[in-house]
Amino acid sequence: MNKNSLMTTAKAFRRSRALIEKLEDRILLSAEPLLQQNKPESDDTGLAENFQLEALPDTRTPTSLQDFQLKPTLLSLARGGAGVSQNPALSWGVDGSLLNLNQSLLNLVLDLGAGDDQVTLSQQADGRMKLSGDSIYDLVFTKPTHLLGLIGGKGLDSIQVEQADLGTASLHIEAERINLGAGSSVQSAGDVILKGWAELSQAGSSSVDLEVTASVDVAGSIVASGDVVLESRVKVQTDIAGSGPLATQSLDLASVAATHVAGSAAITAGSLSVTAYTENSLGLRSSGGLGMLTADVSHSTTATVAGGANLIVSPAPTSGTV
């Protein structure tokens, strides 16, 4: 190969790599980033091929609202549940399906119950928050001062966040699917933690066909003084056992853990973490004869930030710095 051929090949390779969009130097994906950016020495500046992302092991332990000793006020919004009898600060609205909470609490955690719920978190013109859905008691409430938590419960739950100006309070949501659509916004002087978690355990002697999805989708705006954590996590455990001379057992599983920041998203935070995890432990066995076992298993685990997303990470200054 002559010199001209080498130069042509190098230029073609350079063009194909330049399609990658440059990440700004100040972007961190977490307080202890799993992706570290290394810039080799070069006279070229601002070119995508001059940046390298190195993946490091994740040593963090997942935590949930149940792990924290917050002693929050916990309210169940399951329709047909305790209603106003849970707390003296609650009162019924005019139609008997709307609850009012006019007391500002330190920590407030709302449990959607065991059903499959699709709910929306929004903000009213008077500044109070509203959580609404067809399968729960709607709740209009004064925002807490330290933490607002939403727990999906045992069903398959989807939480849509429209508008939430939380003041000093942090926002912590746990449900199978969480969505902050384009045009929606969250503001907090604390943390914003969105965890799309799906967990399933199945045992027995019958064949199973399972589909499990956990997702966090952000296309709107998040402004937080503290940490922004966007995490999807799937955990499936199965123990399917057959017995007998002609036992036939099958396991079909499709699991998806997907965290996505769209190109329309704008996130400003002290730190930013965008992660996805799959932790599946699958057991399928047969005994006592010439049984047949079949398994069709697929896993998809993705954490993505689309081109065009506006990410600004500005850690709070440490003591003694300006």
PDB file of C-alpha atoms in Angstrom:
ATOM      1  CA  MET A   1       0.000   0.000   0.000  1.00  0.00           C
ATOM      2  CA  ASN A   2       1.504   3.386  -1.007  1.00  0.00           C
ATOM      3  CA  LYS A   3       1.560   6.591   1.045  1.00  0.00           C
ATOM      4  CA  ASN A   4      -1.481   8.102  -0.734  1.00  0.00           C
ATOM      5  CA  SER A   5      -3.580   5.025   0.106  1.00  0.00           C
ATOM      6  CA  LEU A   6      -2.596   5.255   3.758  1.00  0.00           C
ATOM      7  CA  MET A   7      -3.556   8.935   3.890  1.00  0.00           C
ATOM      8  CA  THR A   8      -6.942   8.202   2.286  1.00  0.00           C
ATOM      9  CA  THR A   9      -7.670   5.403   4.782  1.00  0.00           C
ATOM     10  CA  ALA A  10      -6.691   7.577   7.742  1.00  0.00           C
ATOM     11  CA  LYS A  11      -8.919  10.416   6.581  1.00  0.00           C
ATOM     12  CA  ALA A  12     -11.894   8.076   6.080  1.00  0.00           C
ATOM     13  CA  PHE A  13     -11.445   6.643   9.575  1.00  0.00           C
ATOM     14  CA  ARG A  14     -11.155  10.160  10.974  1.00  0.00           C
ATOM     15  CA  ARG A  15     -14.431  11.197   9.330  1.00  0.00           C
ATOM     16  CA  SER A  16     -16.348   8.194  10.633  1.00  0.00           C
ATOM     17  CA  ARG A  17     -15.252   8.809  14.206  1.00  0.00           C
ATOM     18  CA  ALA A  18     -15.995  12.533  14.059  1.00  0.00           C
ATOM     19  CA  LEU A  19     -19.693  11.721  13.902  1.00  0.00           C
ATOM     20  CA  ILE A  20     -19.596  11.122  17.665  1.00  0.00           C
ATOM     21  CA  GLU A  21     -20.754  14.205  19.553  1.00  0.00           C
ATOM     22  CA  LYS A  22     -18.292  15.669  22.039  1.00  0.00           C
ATOM     23  CA  LEU A  23     -19.213  15.499  25.707  1.00  0.00           C
ATOM     24  CA  GLU A  24     -18.437  18.730  27.531  1.00  0.00           C
ATOM     25  CA  ASP A  25     -15.502  18.573  29.924  1.00  0.00           C
ATOM     26  CA  ARG A  26     -17.642  19.446  32.957  1.00  0.00           C
ATOM     27  CA  ILE A  27     -20.133  16.565  32.580  1.00  0.00           C
ATOM     28  CA  LEU A  28     -20.056  13.847  35.264  1.00  0.00           C
ATOM     29  CA  LEU A  29     -22.385  10.883  35.124  1.00  0.00           C
ATOM     30  CA  SER A  30     -22.373  10.456  38.909  1.00  0.00           C
ATOM     31  CA  ALA A  31     -20.692  11.675  42.063  1.00  0.00           C
ATOM     32  CA  GLU A  32     -18.224   8.812  41.550  1.00  0.00           C
ATOM     33  CA  PRO A  33     -18.483   8.449  37.775  1.00  0.00           C
ATOM     34  CA  LEU A  34     -18.470   5.009  36.218  1.00  0.00           C
ATOM     35  CA  LEU A  35     -17.295   6.621  32.985  1.00  0.00           C
ATOM     36  CA  GLN A  36     -14.106   8.634  33.176  1.00  0.00           C
ATOM     37  CA  GLN A  37     -12.974  10.906  30.395  1.00  0.00           C
ATOM     38  CA  ASN A  38      -9.338  10.825  29.334  1.00  0.00           C
ATOM     39  CA  LYS A  39      -8.004  13.304  26.818  1.00  0.00           C
ATOM     40  CA  PRO A  40      -4.756  12.238  25.150  1.00  0.00           C
ATOM     41  CA  GLU A  41      -2.134  14.852  24.415  1.00  0.00           C
ATOM     42  CA  SER A  42      -2.757  16.379  21.025  1.00  0.00           C
ATOM     43  CA  ASP A  43      -2.606  19.712  19.254  1.00  0.00           C
ATOM     44  CA  ASP A  44      -6.191  19.186  18.059  1.00  0.00           C
ATOM     45  CA  THR A  45      -8.933  20.563  20.323  1.00  0.00           C
ATOM     46  CA  GLY A  46     -12.637  19.846  20.378  1.00  0.00           C
ATOM     47  CA  LEU A  47     -12.551  16.812  18.105  1.00  0.00           C
ATOM     48  CA  ALA A  48     -14.538  13.769  19.146  1.00  0.00           C
ATOM     49  CA  GLU A  49     -11.696  11.368  18.369  1.00  0.00           C
ATOM     50  CA  ASN A  50      -9.575  13.013  21.079  1.00  0.00           C
ATOM     51  CA  PHE A  51     -11.850  11.804  23.885  1.00  0.00           C
ATOM     52  CA  GLN A  52     -11.950   8.341  25.371  1.00  0.00           C
ATOM     53  CA  LEU A  53     -14.513   6.962  27.831  1.00  0.00           C
ATOM     54  CA  GLU A  54     -13.313   4.296  30.232  1.00  0.00           C
ATOM     55  CA  ALA A  55     -15.836   2.132  32.108  1.00  0.00           C
ATOM     56  CA  LEU A  56     -15.039   1.408  35.766  1.00  0.00           C
ATOM     57  CA  PRO A  57     -16.617  -1.233  38.054  1.00  0.00           C
ATOM     58  CA  ASP A  58     -19.768  -0.153  39.917  1.00  0.00           C
ATOM     59  CA  THR A  59     -19.359  -0.789  43.649  1.00  0.00           C
ATOM     60  CA  ARG A  60     -22.463   1.055  44.846  1.00  0.00           C
ATOM     61  CA  THR A  61     -25.222  -0.718  46.799  1.00  0.00           C
ATOM     62  CA  PRO A  62     -28.799  -0.008  45.634  1.00  0.00           C
ATOM     63  CA  THR A  63     -30.987   1.733  48.193  1.00  0.00           C
ATOM     64  CA  SER A  64     -34.713   2.405  48.319  1.00  0.00           C
ATOM     65  CA  LEU A  65     -37.094   4.484  50.396  1.00  0.00           C
ATOM     66  CA  GLN A  66     -37.465   1.552  52.792  1.00  0.00           C
ATOM     67  CA  ASP A  67     -33.737   1.715  53.551  1.00  0.00           C
ATOM     68  CA  PHE A  68     -33.860   5.208  55.007  1.00  0.00           C
ATOM     69  CA  GLN A  69     -34.766   5.906  58.617  1.00  0.00           C
ATOM     70  CA  LEU A  70     -36.742   9.020  57.738  1.00  0.00           C
ATOM     71  CA  LYS A  71     -39.821   8.329  59.864  1.00  0.00           C
ATOM     72  CA  PRO A  72     -42.001   9.851  57.160  1.00  0.00           C
ATOM     73  CA  THR A  73     -45.728  10.326  57.133  1.00  0.00           C
ATOM     74  CA  LEU A  74     -46.840   7.357  55.009  1.00  0.00           C
ATOM     75  CA  LEU A  75     -50.192   7.566  53.241  1.00  0.00           C
ATOM     76  CA  SER A  76     -51.788   4.797  51.174  1.00  0.00           C
ATOM     77  CA  LEU A  77     -53.826   6.083  48.251  1.00  0.00           C
ATOM     78  CA  ALA A  78     -55.287   2.713  47.226  1.00  0.00           C
ATOM     79  CA  ARG A  79     -58.940   3.197  46.339  1.00  0.00           C
ATOM     80  CA  GLY A  80     -61.117   1.498  48.920  1.00  0.00           C
ATOM     81  CA  GLY A  81     -58.395   1.869  51.548  1.00  0.00           C
ATOM     82  CA  ALA A  82     -58.291   3.814  54.785  1.00  0.00           C
ATOM     83  CA  GLY A  83     -58.829   7.240  53.194  1.00  0.00           C
ATOM     84  CA  VAL A  84     -59.047  10.136  55.653  1.00  0.00           C
ATOM     85  CA  SER A  85     -58.773   7.868  58.709  1.00  0.00           C
ATOM     86  CA  GLN A  86     -55.002   7.502  58.158  1.00  0.00           C
ATOM     87  CA  ASN A  87     -54.135  10.987  59.309  1.00  0.00           C
ATOM     88  CA  PRO A  88     -56.072  13.759  61.100  1.00  0.00           C
ATOM     89  CA  ALA A  89     -54.731  16.320  58.631  1.00  0.00           C
ATOM     90  CA  LEU A  90     -56.599  14.620  55.758  1.00  0.00           C
ATOM     91  CA  SER A  91     -60.054  15.678  54.600  1.00  0.00           C
ATOM     92  CA  TRP A  92     -62.355  14.612  51.768  1.00  0.00           C
ATOM     93  CA  GLY A  93     -62.953  16.755  48.725  1.00  0.00           C
ATOM     94  CA  VAL A  94     -66.411  17.481  47.367  1.00  0.00           C
ATOM     95  CA  ASP A  95     -66.845  14.232  45.423  1.00  0.00           C
ATOM     96  CA  GLY A  96     -65.567  11.710  47.974  1.00  0.00           C
ATOM     97  CA  SER A  97     -62.709  10.492  45.762  1.00  0.00           C
ATOM     98  CA  LEU A  98     -60.355  13.418  46.371  1.00  0.00           C
ATOM     99  CA  LEU A  99     -58.236  13.748  49.502  1.00  0.00           C
ATOM    100  CA  ASN A 100     -56.852  17.046  50.778  1.00  0.00           C
ATOM    101  CA  LEU A 101     -53.715  17.411  52.894  1.00  0.00           C
ATOM    102  CA  ASN A 102     -53.206  21.026  53.867  1.00  0.00           C
ATOM    103  CA  GLN A 103     -50.484  20.493  56.455  1.00  0.00           C
ATOM    104  CA  SER A 104     -46.857  20.950  55.402  1.00  0.00           C
ATOM    105  CA  LEU A 105     -44.915  17.903  56.593  1.00  0.00           C
ATOM    106  CA  LEU A 106     -41.193  17.223  56.857  1.00  0.00           C
ATOM    107  CA  ASN A 107     -41.201  13.900  54.959  1.00  0.00           C
ATOM    108  CA  LEU A 108     -44.211  12.622  53.011  1.00  0.00           C
ATOM    109  CA  VAL A 109     -44.284   9.208  51.289  1.00  0.00           C
ATOM    110  CA  LEU A 110     -47.282   8.180  49.152  1.00  0.00           C
ATOM    111  CA  ASP A 111     -47.942   4.478  48.498  1.00  0.00           C
ATOM    112  CA  LEU A 112     -50.060   3.601  45.465  1.00  0.00           C
ATOM    113  CA  GLY A 113     -51.031   0.194  46.823  1.00  0.00           C
ATOM    114  CA  ALA A 114     -51.066  -3.286  45.286  1.00  0.00           C
ATOM    115  CA  GLY A 115     -52.949  -2.497  42.056  1.00  0.00           C
ATOM    116  CA  ASP A 116     -51.653  -1.711  38.581  1.00  0.00           C
ATOM    117  CA  ASP A 117     -51.640   2.081  38.641  1.00  0.00           C
ATOM    118  CA  GLN A 118     -51.082   4.848  36.123  1.00  0.00           C
ATOM    119  CA  VAL A 119     -50.763   8.154  37.957  1.00  0.00           C
ATOM    120  CA  THR A 120     -49.708  11.732  37.270  1.00  0.00           C
ATOM    121  CA  LEU A 121     -47.840  14.152  39.521  1.00  0.00           C
ATOM    122  CA  SER A 122     -48.667  17.768  38.760  1.00  0.00           C
ATOM    123  CA  GLN A 123     -48.766  21.200  40.355  1.00  0.00           C
ATOM    124  CA  GLN A 124     -51.812  23.429  40.775  1.00  0.00           C
ATOM    125  CA  ALA A 125     -52.018  27.175  40.274  1.00  0.00           C
ATOM    126  CA  ASP A 126     -51.976  27.722  44.065  1.00  0.00           C
ATOM    127  CA  GLY A 127     -48.613  25.929  44.365  1.00  0.00           C
ATOM    128  CA  ARG A 128     -49.998  22.740  45.927  1.00  0.00           C
ATOM    129  CA  MET A 129     -49.151  19.366  44.404  1.00  0.00           C
ATOM    130  CA  LYS A 130     -51.629  16.829  43.016  1.00  0.00           C
ATOM    131  CA  LEU A 131     -51.249  13.091  42.507  1.00  0.00           C
ATOM    132  CA  SER A 132     -54.064  11.656  40.406  1.00  0.00           C
ATOM    133  CA  GLY A 133     -55.053   8.398  38.739  1.00  0.00           C
ATOM    134  CA  ASP A 134     -58.095   6.248  38.004  1.00  0.00           C
ATOM    135  CA  SER A 135     -57.148   3.496  40.473  1.00  0.00           C
ATOM    136  CA  ILE A 136     -56.241   5.655  43.503  1.00  0.00           C
ATOM    137  CA  TYR A 137     -57.712   8.353  45.676  1.00  0.00           C
ATOM    138  CA  ASP A 138     -56.525  11.623  44.128  1.00  0.00           C
ATOM    139  CA  LEU A 139     -54.559  13.704  46.608  1.00  0.00           C
ATOM    140  CA  VAL A 140     -54.019  17.455  46.687  1.00  0.00           C
ATOM    141  CA  PHE A 141     -51.300  18.326  49.183  1.00  0.00           C
ATOM    142  CA  THR A 142     -48.970  20.999  50.415  1.00  0.00           C
ATOM    143  CA  LYS A 143     -45.415  20.159  49.413  1.00  0.00           C
ATOM    144  CA  PRO A 144     -43.246  18.767  52.228  1.00  0.00           C
ATOM    145  CA  THR A 145     -40.128  20.600  53.348  1.00  0.00           C
ATOM    146  CA  HIS A 146     -37.555  17.760  53.171  1.00  0.00           C
ATOM    147  CA  LEU A 147     -38.726  14.787  51.089  1.00  0.00           C
ATOM    148  CA  LEU A 148     -41.567  13.755  48.800  1.00  0.00           C
ATOM    149  CA  GLY A 149     -41.541  10.029  48.047  1.00  0.00           C
ATOM    150  CA  LEU A 150     -43.757   8.019  45.707  1.00  0.00           C
ATOM    151  CA  ILE A 151     -43.838   4.210  45.920  1.00  0.00           C
ATOM    152  CA  GLY A 152     -45.527   2.187  43.222  1.00  0.00           C
ATOM    153  CA  GLY A 153     -46.254  -0.766  45.498  1.00  0.00           C
ATOM    154  CA  LYS A 154     -46.770  -4.369  44.402  1.00  0.00           C
ATOM    155  CA  GLY A 155     -48.575  -3.781  41.103  1.00  0.00           C
ATOM    156  CA  LEU A 156     -47.233  -2.756  37.717  1.00  0.00           C
ATOM    157  CA  ASP A 157     -47.115   1.000  38.066  1.00  0.00           C
ATOM    158  CA  SER A 158     -46.431   3.935  35.775  1.00  0.00           C
ATOM    159  CA  ILE A 159     -45.801   7.445  37.112  1.00  0.00           C
ATOM    160  CA  GLN A 160     -45.924  10.467  34.850  1.00  0.00           C
ATOM    161  CA  VAL A 161     -44.307  13.620  36.219  1.00  0.00           C
ATOM    162  CA  GLU A 162     -45.690  16.808  34.654  1.00  0.00           C
ATOM    163  CA  GLN A 163     -44.754  19.795  36.847  1.00  0.00           C
ATOM    164  CA  ALA A 164     -43.178  19.834  40.300  1.00  0.00           C
ATOM    165  CA  ASP A 165     -41.546  22.826  41.973  1.00  0.00           C
ATOM    166  CA  LEU A 166     -40.601  21.241  45.287  1.00  0.00           C
ATOM    167  CA  GLY A 167     -38.748  24.110  46.920  1.00  0.00           C
ATOM    168  CA  THR A 168     -36.402  22.690  49.547  1.00  0.00           C
ATOM    169  CA  ALA A 169     -37.759  19.120  49.304  1.00  0.00           C
ATOM    170  CA  SER A 170     -36.108  16.237  47.464  1.00  0.00           C
ATOM    171  CA  LEU A 171     -38.101  13.979  45.133  1.00  0.00           C
ATOM    172  CA  HIS A 172     -37.706  10.194  45.315  1.00  0.00           C
ATOM    173  CA  ILE A 173     -39.845   7.968  43.046  1.00  0.00           C
ATOM    174  CA  GLU A 174     -39.845   4.173  42.827  1.00  0.00           C
ATOM    175  CA  ALA A 175     -42.085   2.443  40.268  1.00  0.00           C
ATOM    176  CA  GLU A 176     -41.742   0.127  37.293  1.00  0.00           C
ATOM    177  CA  ARG A 177     -42.021   2.970  34.778  1.00  0.00           C
ATOM    178  CA  ILE A 178     -41.276   6.652  35.303  1.00  0.00           C
ATOM    179  CA  ASN A 179     -41.656   9.292  32.629  1.00  0.00           C
ATOM    180  CA  LEU A 180     -40.824  13.006  32.523  1.00  0.00           C
ATOM    181  CA  GLY A 181     -42.088  14.039  29.114  1.00  0.00           C
ATOM    182  CA  ALA A 182     -41.034  16.911  26.881  1.00  0.00           C
ATOM    183  CA  GLY A 183     -42.290  20.193  28.319  1.00  0.00           C
ATOM    184  CA  SER A 184     -42.446  18.779  31.865  1.00  0.00           C
ATOM    185  CA  SER A 185     -40.177  20.067  34.627  1.00  0.00           C
ATOM    186  CA  VAL A 186     -38.940  19.304  38.133  1.00  0.00           C
ATOM    187  CA  GLN A 187     -37.189  21.813  40.388  1.00  0.00           C
ATOM    188  CA  SER A 188     -35.666  21.029  43.772  1.00  0.00           C
ATOM    189  CA  ALA A 189     -33.097  22.497  46.132  1.00  0.00           C
ATOM    190  CA  GLY A 190     -32.399  18.888  47.141  1.00  0.00           C
ATOM    191  CA  ASP A 191     -32.063  15.639  45.140  1.00  0.00           C
ATOM    192  CA  VAL A 192     -34.174  14.191  42.334  1.00  0.00           C
ATOM    193  CA  ILE A 193     -34.063  10.383  42.347  1.00  0.00           C
ATOM    194  CA  LEU A 194     -36.083   8.457  39.752  1.00  0.00           C
ATOM    195  CA  LYS A 195     -35.807   4.680  40.073  1.00  0.00           C
ATOM    196  CA  GLY A 196     -37.620   2.426  37.657  1.00  0.00           C
ATOM    197  CA  TRP A 197     -37.482  -0.870  39.535  1.00  0.00           C
ATOM    198  CA  ALA A 198     -39.156  -4.160  38.574  1.00  0.00           C
ATOM    199  CA  GLU A 199     -38.710  -7.249  40.736  1.00  0.00           C
ATOM    200  CA  LEU A 200     -40.331 -10.650  40.269  1.00  0.00           C
ATOM    201  CA  SER A 201     -39.936 -14.012  41.970  1.00  0.00           C
ATOM    202  CA  GLN A 202     -41.541 -17.139  40.515  1.00  0.00           C
ATOM    203  CA  ALA A 203     -41.362 -20.704  41.849  1.00  0.00           C
ATOM    204  CA  GLY A 204     -43.374 -23.849  41.218  1.00  0.00           C
ATOM    205  CA  SER A 205     -43.810 -26.805  38.929  1.00  0.00           C
ATOM    206  CA  SER A 206     -45.583 -25.092  36.026  1.00  0.00           C
ATOM    207  CA  SER A 207     -43.995 -23.614  32.939  1.00  0.00           C
ATOM    208  CA  VAL A 208     -43.785 -19.804  32.971  1.00  0.00           C
ATOM    209  CA  ASP A 209     -43.860 -17.014  30.396  1.00  0.00           C
ATOM    210  CA  LEU A 210     -42.657 -13.700  31.845  1.00  0.00           C
ATOM    211  CA  GLU A 211     -42.179 -10.162  30.541  1.00  0.00           C
ATOM    212  CA  VAL A 212     -40.552  -7.704  32.960  1.00  0.00           C
ATOM    213  CA  THR A 213     -39.758  -4.067  32.187  1.00  0.00           C
ATOM    214  CA  ALA A 214     -38.264  -1.251  34.240  1.00  0.00           C
ATOM    215  CA  SER A 215     -37.764   2.132  32.621  1.00  0.00           C
ATOM    216  CA  VAL A 216     -36.947   5.770  33.293  1.00  0.00           C
ATOM    217  CA  ASP A 217     -37.477   8.215  30.412  1.00  0.00           C
ATOM    218  CA  VAL A 218     -36.537  11.878  30.722  1.00  0.00           C
ATOM    219  CA  ALA A 219     -37.353  14.285  27.909  1.00  0.00           C
ATOM    220  CA  GLY A 220     -38.135  17.365  29.998  1.00  0.00           C
ATOM    221  CA  SER A 221     -36.260  19.593  32.446  1.00  0.00           C
ATOM    222  CA  ILE A 222     -34.714  18.796  35.837  1.00  0.00           C
ATOM    223  CA  VAL A 223     -33.035  21.467  37.966  1.00  0.00           C
ATOM    224  CA  ALA A 224     -31.641  20.213  41.282  1.00  0.00           C
ATOM    225  CA  SER A 225     -29.056  21.602  43.663  1.00  0.00           C
ATOM    226  CA  GLY A 226     -28.146  18.086  44.801  1.00  0.00           C
ATOM    227  CA  ASP A 227     -27.891  14.722  43.037  1.00  0.00           C
ATOM    228  CA  VAL A 228     -29.949  13.593  40.063  1.00  0.00           C
ATOM    229  CA  VAL A 229     -30.166   9.797  39.889  1.00  0.00           C
ATOM    230  CA  LEU A 230     -31.854   8.117  36.922  1.00  0.00           C
ATOM    231  CA  GLU A 231     -31.833   4.363  37.346  1.00  0.00           C
ATOM    232  CA  SER A 232     -33.645   1.337  35.941  1.00  0.00           C
ATOM    233  CA  ARG A 233     -33.223  -2.077  37.544  1.00  0.00           C
ATOM    234  CA  VAL A 234     -34.720  -5.498  36.793  1.00  0.00           C
ATOM    235  CA  LYS A 235     -34.403  -8.428  39.173  1.00  0.00           C
ATOM    236  CA  VAL A 236     -36.004 -11.762  38.336  1.00  0.00           C
ATOM    237  CA  GLN A 237     -35.658 -15.004  40.277  1.00  0.00           C
ATOM    238  CA  THR A 238     -37.164 -18.283  39.112  1.00  0.00           C
ATOM    239  CA  ASP A 239     -37.092 -21.839  40.448  1.00  0.00           C
ATOM    240  CA  ILE A 240     -39.146 -24.051  38.142  1.00  0.00           C
ATOM    241  CA  ALA A 241     -38.952 -27.761  39.006  1.00  0.00           C
ATOM    242  CA  GLY A 242     -40.601 -30.676  37.240  1.00  0.00           C
ATOM    243  CA  SER A 243     -40.700 -34.331  38.208  1.00  0.00           C
ATOM    244  CA  GLY A 244     -41.866 -37.553  36.633  1.00  0.00           C
ATOM    245  CA  PRO A 245     -40.853 -39.741  33.729  1.00  0.00           C
ATOM    246  CA  LEU A 246     -42.185 -37.377  31.027  1.00  0.00           C
ATOM    247  CA  ALA A 247     -42.084 -33.983  32.740  1.00  0.00           C
ATOM    248  CA  THR A 248     -41.897 -31.044  30.351  1.00  0.00           C
ATOM    249  CA  GLN A 249     -40.950 -27.616  31.690  1.00  0.00           C
ATOM    250  CA  SER A 250     -40.317 -24.361  29.854  1.00  0.00           C
ATOM    251  CA  LEU A 251     -39.129 -20.914  30.865  1.00  0.00           C
ATOM    252  CA  ASP A 252     -39.732 -17.923  28.601  1.00  0.00           C
ATOM    253  CA  LEU A 253     -38.415 -14.595  29.870  1.00  0.00           C
ATOM    254  CA  ALA A 254     -37.963 -11.201  28.251  1.00  0.00           C
ATOM    255  CA  SER A 255     -36.560  -8.556  30.604  1.00  0.00           C
ATOM    256  CA  VAL A 256     -35.816  -4.915  29.820  1.00  0.00           C
ATOM    257  CA  ALA A 257     -34.053  -2.328  31.978  1.00  0.00           C
ATOM    258  CA  ALA A 258     -33.854   0.979  30.113  1.00  0.00           C
ATOM    259  CA  THR A 259     -32.829   4.454  31.267  1.00  0.00           C
ATOM    260  CA  HIS A 260     -33.011   7.105  28.572  1.00  0.00           C
ATOM    261  CA  VAL A 261     -32.304  10.833  28.478  1.00  0.00           C
ATOM    262  CA  ALA A 262     -33.787  12.269  25.282  1.00  0.00           C
ATOM    263  CA  GLY A 263     -32.252  14.930  23.097  1.00  0.00           C
ATOM    264  CA  SER A 264     -34.881  17.419  24.292  1.00  0.00           C
ATOM    265  CA  ALA A 265     -33.903  16.968  27.975  1.00  0.00           C
ATOM    266  CA  ALA A 266     -32.194  19.657  30.048  1.00  0.00           C
ATOM    267  CA  ILE A 267     -30.655  18.622  33.375  1.00  0.00           C
ATOM    268  CA  THR A 268     -28.811  20.860  35.825  1.00  0.00           C
ATOM    269  CA  ALA A 269     -27.538  19.151  38.979  1.00  0.00           C
ATOM    270  CA  GLY A 270     -24.768  18.849  41.531  1.00  0.00           C
ATOM    271  CA  SER A 271     -24.129  15.337  40.175  1.00  0.00           C
ATOM    272  CA  LEU A 272     -25.766  13.141  37.563  1.00  0.00           C
ATOM    273  CA  SER A 273     -26.031   9.357  37.406  1.00  0.00           C
ATOM    274  CA  VAL A 274     -27.634   7.537  34.451  1.00  0.00           C
ATOM    275  CA  THR A 275     -27.573   3.767  34.950  1.00  0.00           C
ATOM    276  CA  ALA A 276     -29.368   0.491  34.179  1.00  0.00           C
ATOM    277  CA  TYR A 277     -29.006  -2.925  35.817  1.00  0.00           C
ATOM    278  CA  THR A 278     -30.219  -6.475  35.265  1.00  0.00           C
ATOM    279  CA  GLU A 279     -29.897  -9.044  38.061  1.00  0.00           C
ATOM    280  CA  ASN A 280     -31.587 -12.264  36.980  1.00  0.00           C
ATOM    281  CA  SER A 281     -31.161 -15.633  38.663  1.00  0.00           C
ATOM    282  CA  LEU A 282     -32.982 -18.365  36.747  1.00  0.00           C
ATOM    283  CA  GLY A 283     -33.540 -21.969  37.828  1.00  0.00           C
ATOM    284  CA  LEU A 284     -35.146 -24.669  35.651  1.00  0.00           C
ATOM    285  CA  ARG A 285     -34.822 -28.357  36.508  1.00  0.00           C
ATOM    286  CA  SER A 286     -36.416 -31.756  36.168  1.00  0.00           C
ATOM    287  CA  SER A 287     -36.037 -35.028  38.066  1.00  0.00           C
ATOM    288  CA  GLY A 288     -37.362 -38.558  38.143  1.00  0.00           C
ATOM    289  CA  GLY A 289     -37.259 -39.434  34.474  1.00  0.00           C
ATOM    290  CA  LEU A 290     -36.539 -38.335  30.917  1.00  0.00           C
ATOM    291  CA  GLY A 291     -37.996 -34.862  31.228  1.00  0.00           C
ATOM    292  CA  MET A 292     -37.665 -32.092  28.671  1.00  0.00           C
ATOM    293  CA  LEU A 293     -36.509 -28.589  29.589  1.00  0.00           C
ATOM    294  CA  THR A 294     -36.666 -25.578  27.281  1.00  0.00           C
ATOM    295  CA  ALA A 295     -35.630 -21.997  27.951  1.00  0.00           C
ATOM    296  CA  ASP A 296     -36.028 -18.887  25.820  1.00  0.00           C
ATOM    297  CA  VAL A 297     -34.464 -15.966  27.664  1.00  0.00           C
ATOM    298  CA  SER A 298     -33.574 -12.444  26.544  1.00  0.00           C
ATOM    299  CA  HIS A 299     -32.193  -9.501  28.531  1.00  0.00           C
ATOM    300  CA  SER A 300     -31.840  -5.885  27.422  1.00  0.00           C
ATOM    301  CA  THR A 301     -30.018  -3.401  29.662  1.00  0.00           C
ATOM    302  CA  THR A 302     -29.384   0.119  28.363  1.00  0.00           C
ATOM    303  CA  ALA A 303     -28.518   3.535  29.795  1.00  0.00           C
ATOM    304  CA  THR A 304     -28.414   6.179  27.075  1.00  0.00           C
ATOM    305  CA  VAL A 305     -28.112   9.934  26.637  1.00  0.00           C
ATOM    306  CA  ALA A 306     -29.228  11.142  23.208  1.00  0.00           C
ATOM    307  CA  GLY A 307     -27.390  13.785  21.257  1.00  0.00           C
ATOM    308  CA  GLY A 308     -28.699  17.281  21.894  1.00  0.00           C
ATOM    309  CA  ALA A 309     -29.397  16.767  25.604  1.00  0.00           C
ATOM    310  CA  ASN A 310     -28.290  19.759  27.682  1.00  0.00           C
ATOM    311  CA  LEU A 311     -26.455  18.480  30.774  1.00  0.00           C
ATOM    312  CA  ILE A 312     -24.869  20.853  33.291  1.00  0.00           C
ATOM    313  CA  VAL A 313     -23.182  19.371  36.357  1.00  0.00           C
ATOM    314  CA  SER A 314     -21.954  21.848  38.954  1.00  0.00           C
ATOM    315  CA  PRO A 315     -20.898  20.207  42.235  1.00  0.00           C
ATOM    316  CA  ALA A 316     -21.414  22.324  45.323  1.00  0.00           C
ATOM    317  CA  PRO A 317     -18.145  23.923  46.521  1.00  0.00           C
ATOM    318  CA  THR A 318     -16.458  22.161  49.398  1.00  0.00           C
ATOM    319  CA  SER A 319     -15.741  23.892  52.694  1.00  0.00           C
ATOM    320  CA  GLY A 320     -13.012  26.482  52.405  1.00  0.00           C
ATOM    321  CA  THR A 321     -13.409  27.037  48.665  1.00  0.00           C
ATOM    322  CA  VAL A 322     -15.032  29.901  46.814  1.00  0.00           C
TER     323      VAL A 322
END
